[in-house]
XYZ file of C-alpha atoms in Angstrom:
334
model
C 122.458 92.284 95.982
C 121.694 91.056 92.299
C 122.064 87.357 91.732
C 125.053 87.716 89.666
C 126.895 89.357 92.512
C 126.168 86.669 95.271
C 129.732 86.009 95.896
C 130.562 82.440 97.371
C 134.178 82.241 97.829
C 136.144 82.404 101.086
C 136.787 86.205 100.402
C 133.007 86.940 100.004
C 132.420 88.417 103.369
C 135.238 90.849 102.832
C 133.956 91.575 99.255
C 130.418 92.477 100.649
C 131.918 94.585 103.411
C 134.019 96.613 100.865
C 130.950 97.156 98.787
C 128.918 98.150 101.970
C 131.549 100.691 102.729
C 131.185 102.263 99.279
C 127.432 102.071 99.373
C 127.489 104.055 102.736
C 129.465 106.673 100.911
C 126.889 106.901 98.112
C 128.975 105.061 95.576
C 127.179 102.686 93.340
C 130.455 100.770 92.284
C 128.970 98.673 89.523
C 132.431 98.156 87.912
C 133.764 97.128 91.293
C 131.121 94.625 91.755
C 131.973 93.012 88.391
C 135.727 93.029 89.263
C 135.007 91.367 92.479
C 132.833 88.798 90.718
C 135.938 87.908 88.566
C 138.195 87.619 91.778
C 135.562 85.427 93.553
C 135.456 83.044 90.501
C 139.165 82.854 90.409
C 139.264 82.192 94.299
C 136.717 79.415 93.716
C 138.546 77.838 90.787
C 141.855 78.073 92.858
C 140.380 76.273 95.819
C 141.692 78.648 98.596
C 140.110 77.661 101.951
C 141.323 80.412 104.140
C 141.101 84.224 104.001
C 144.599 84.794 103.076
C 145.871 86.414 99.886
C 149.473 85.605 99.069
C 151.713 87.307 96.403
C 151.775 84.237 94.502
C 147.956 84.108 94.411
C 147.948 87.650 92.826
C 150.521 86.572 90.440
C 148.453 83.534 89.185
C 145.456 85.741 88.793
C 147.568 88.052 86.807
C 148.817 85.343 84.451
C 145.096 84.784 83.368
C 144.606 88.319 82.354
C 146.352 88.323 78.890
C 143.621 90.237 77.161
C 143.095 93.137 79.609
C 144.333 96.410 78.471
C 146.521 98.640 80.725
C 143.614 100.714 82.016
C 141.654 97.709 82.844
C 144.438 96.197 84.836
C 145.106 99.380 86.634
C 141.426 99.302 87.647
C 141.587 95.778 88.800
C 144.750 96.184 90.791
C 142.976 99.176 92.364
C 140.266 96.901 93.652
C 142.822 94.210 94.799
C 144.504 96.896 96.698
C 141.355 97.965 98.299
C 140.281 94.449 99.230
C 143.601 93.305 100.728
C 143.863 96.565 102.702
C 140.436 95.842 104.230
C 141.277 92.145 105.005
C 144.417 93.265 106.678
C 142.529 95.576 109.009
C 140.360 92.626 109.886
C 143.159 90.437 110.933
C 143.928 88.569 107.766
C 147.425 88.574 106.588
C 147.401 89.595 103.032
C 149.711 90.702 100.435
C 148.835 94.287 99.191
C 149.852 94.502 95.602
C 151.814 97.440 94.313
C 149.785 99.567 92.009
C 151.100 99.726 88.305
C 151.769 103.008 86.738
C 148.635 104.694 85.805
C 148.380 104.544 82.061
C 147.579 107.788 80.083
C 144.554 107.793 77.952
C 144.809 108.641 74.312
C 141.189 108.953 73.849
C 139.844 112.126 72.095
C 135.998 112.541 71.957
C 134.318 113.001 68.675
C 132.731 116.616 68.516
C 129.930 117.059 66.140
C 129.776 120.325 63.957
C 126.683 122.508 64.281
C 125.697 121.310 60.848
C 126.046 117.722 61.884
C 123.889 118.230 64.937
C 121.307 119.865 62.763
C 121.342 117.093 60.327
C 120.890 114.389 63.216
C 117.946 116.203 64.597
C 116.383 116.662 60.893
C 116.842 112.827 60.261
C 115.219 111.989 63.687
C 112.409 114.091 62.830
C 111.944 112.472 59.331
C 112.342 108.778 60.492
C 109.505 106.674 59.656
C 108.461 103.027 60.642
C 108.171 100.547 57.760
C 106.104 97.984 59.698
C 103.991 97.858 62.729
C 105.717 97.690 65.976
C 103.943 98.133 69.222
C 107.075 98.767 71.308
C 108.880 101.289 69.034
C 111.086 104.150 70.563
C 110.702 106.261 67.622
C 108.227 108.667 69.283
C 110.923 109.617 71.876
C 114.006 109.858 69.848
C 113.937 113.401 68.631
C 113.219 114.768 72.178
C 115.888 112.420 73.700
C 118.545 113.478 71.170
C 117.771 117.017 71.695
C 117.868 116.843 75.487
C 121.340 114.985 75.466
C 122.714 117.705 73.343
C 121.112 120.688 74.969
C 121.777 119.785 78.505
C 124.902 117.424 78.493
C 122.913 114.660 80.257
C 124.249 111.145 80.043
C 121.719 108.867 78.416
C 121.305 106.904 81.626
C 120.295 109.992 83.334
C 117.841 111.201 80.615
C 116.091 107.685 80.523
C 115.782 107.584 84.353
C 113.918 111.040 84.432
C 110.279 110.786 85.771
C 107.439 113.112 84.904
C 107.579 114.705 88.403
C 111.194 115.577 87.969
C 110.305 117.805 84.907
C 109.407 121.527 85.594
C 108.854 123.165 82.226
C 107.275 126.283 83.666
C 110.609 127.020 85.672
C 112.643 125.421 82.971
C 114.622 122.835 84.786
C 114.838 119.056 85.243
C 115.961 117.298 88.426
C 118.216 114.324 87.914
C 118.100 111.807 90.721
C 119.954 108.822 89.288
C 123.315 110.091 88.126
C 126.623 108.427 87.678
C 128.152 110.175 90.819
C 125.242 109.373 92.939
C 124.521 113.056 93.556
C 121.330 114.722 92.427
C 121.581 117.682 90.482
C 119.453 120.295 88.559
C 119.772 121.060 84.837
C 118.259 123.935 83.190
C 116.526 123.770 79.843
C 116.370 126.561 77.259
C 113.244 128.046 75.486
C 113.490 125.758 72.438
C 114.194 122.681 74.512
C 111.023 123.543 76.591
C 108.912 123.661 73.379
C 110.331 120.171 72.154
C 109.441 118.655 75.477
C 105.980 120.247 75.560
C 105.253 118.850 72.120
C 106.636 115.464 73.024
C 104.544 115.144 76.122
C 101.310 116.409 74.549
C 101.645 113.647 71.822
C 102.699 111.013 74.397
C 99.931 111.710 76.667
C 97.419 111.473 73.646
C 98.375 107.866 73.265
C 95.958 105.418 74.943
C 98.434 104.171 77.607
C 97.591 103.596 81.281
C 99.392 105.849 83.798
C 101.709 107.352 81.185
C 101.250 110.703 82.539
C 101.410 109.803 86.279
C 103.993 111.741 88.335
C 106.037 108.530 89.041
C 105.870 107.481 85.257
C 109.040 107.906 83.036
C 109.351 110.713 80.876
C 110.425 108.894 77.841
C 108.601 105.825 76.731
C 108.075 103.497 73.869
C 104.744 103.306 72.077
C 103.593 100.466 74.378
C 104.428 102.697 77.520
C 107.311 100.812 78.730
C 110.635 102.452 79.435
C 113.528 102.737 76.986
C 116.910 101.107 77.297
C 120.244 102.822 76.481
C 120.951 100.132 73.910
C 117.728 101.104 72.061
C 118.864 104.624 71.735
C 122.466 103.588 70.685
C 120.664 101.457 67.872
C 118.634 104.178 66.625
C 121.389 106.807 66.787
C 123.579 104.408 64.596
C 120.987 104.431 61.845
C 120.625 108.106 62.085
C 124.520 108.655 61.654
C 124.042 106.498 58.461
C 121.255 108.642 57.227
C 123.285 111.652 57.774
C 126.455 110.371 56.096
C 128.465 110.551 59.338
C 131.094 107.792 59.235
C 130.928 105.455 62.271
C 134.565 104.240 63.136
C 133.541 101.571 65.684
C 135.974 100.023 68.204
C 135.094 102.610 70.775
C 136.165 105.413 68.340
C 132.515 106.753 67.803
C 130.786 108.740 67.045
C 128.766 107.643 70.106
C 125.664 108.892 71.780
C 127.934 109.792 74.678
C 129.636 112.329 72.243
C 126.606 114.388 72.311
C 127.537 115.254 76.081
C 131.201 116.050 74.821
C 129.707 118.094 72.060
C 127.539 120.082 74.560
C 130.503 120.942 76.665
C 132.396 122.305 73.769
C 129.758 124.240 72.100
C 128.721 125.810 75.502
C 132.215 126.954 76.163
C 132.418 128.447 72.576
C 129.007 130.163 73.109
C 130.095 131.592 76.393
C 133.286 132.725 75.002
C 131.582 134.624 72.102
C 129.455 136.198 74.838
C 132.659 137.783 76.356
C 133.135 135.212 79.215
C 136.702 133.958 80.011
C 136.860 130.191 79.374
C 138.211 129.564 82.830
C 135.706 131.577 84.528
C 133.058 129.524 82.790
C 134.459 126.390 84.113
C 132.578 126.140 87.455
C 129.248 126.748 85.477
C 129.898 124.081 82.948
C 131.263 121.732 85.722
C 127.993 122.126 87.818
C 125.970 121.548 84.630
C 127.782 118.372 83.738
C 127.794 117.033 87.291
C 131.455 116.715 87.719
C 132.814 116.471 91.265
C 136.066 118.244 90.310
C 137.106 121.083 87.944
C 139.980 118.856 86.632
C 137.583 116.728 84.594
C 135.804 119.829 83.080
C 139.146 121.611 82.340
C 139.904 118.943 79.722
C 137.107 120.627 77.514
C 138.776 124.022 77.675
C 142.091 122.464 76.214
C 139.916 120.630 73.632
C 138.001 123.809 72.843
C 141.025 125.748 72.353
C 142.518 123.220 70.228
C 139.614 123.304 67.957
C 139.033 127.088 67.970
C 142.660 128.476 68.567
C 141.193 132.119 68.350
C 139.365 131.521 71.514
C 142.626 131.042 73.415
C 143.342 134.585 73.134
C 140.466 135.385 75.222
C 141.601 133.312 78.122
C 142.902 135.477 80.989
C 146.565 134.762 81.796
C 145.570 135.322 85.479
C 143.314 132.259 85.452
C 145.229 130.198 82.891
C 148.384 129.541 85.018
C 146.098 127.604 87.498
C 145.567 124.720 84.973
C 148.458 122.710 83.434
C 148.784 122.330 79.718
C 147.376 118.946 78.508
C 147.943 117.628 75.117
C 144.910 115.217 74.873
C 141.266 115.418 75.996
C 140.507 112.520 78.120
C 136.958 110.952 78.634
C 136.678 110.923 82.313
C 132.996 109.972 82.290
C 134.074 106.489 81.020
């Protein structure tokens, strides 16, 4: 376990047991680890010396969380519930807190227009360095942004792709490190294949050791090291300014992750124009995005119909009744 997750309170054995259970189920649970770290620090500060969580202990912890939003508190209460339930099953008398009402999200993703996507790609191609930087990510950015938009990958998934995972002849990429912990295959179109071929050709021409090895990362900086997600975010912000696309900030976007949302909406529009019922297209889009349920993907149908009202007429009433009306499009990836 990473050093920052070396729990040291009296609750630590049960915290590690909870994480072991999640890990055995293929769940990375990074957010849970950070929440447990907060609980561990609070337990140490409170000075409890026996594995017993009383209702007053939970109330004292809650009084310290004045700046947490409703969604954050809901997530933390969920971890408290899991931890105390586990402890009860191991013979520790604990108060299992009642879950608060799950807050509704008012988040609506930013969907780029086709013209904005084209301008972002054009700006990425035209971007130039104004000084010498051995570790610049500039060489990879045009290909990365096109890959995120054309496949709906998460940026973390794209940056974890290795050379052996790319199969250009068959036009697919294997994603091994995904948010849900399940490997999946994403297809790449003809134009994306050309982009990757061009990028790989120029990358391999650089005098970098092992850059073309099977285990090497697909996307690298000019010094051969891998990219961090924050590097992609910083370059993307600059490109938005170049394109005159207003950045709202405060988690309102536009964000790199909105390329994934845009891919989903544009894919549904394209499939609709090709005569496919939007609800029939759901399983295809869901598999491509790596969702474990259709409920997360279905939000894109509602969002697409809201943006393109004429497409709703093409939805079969036989399929539509299965899915409830939803007013907002929620960001289930975050």
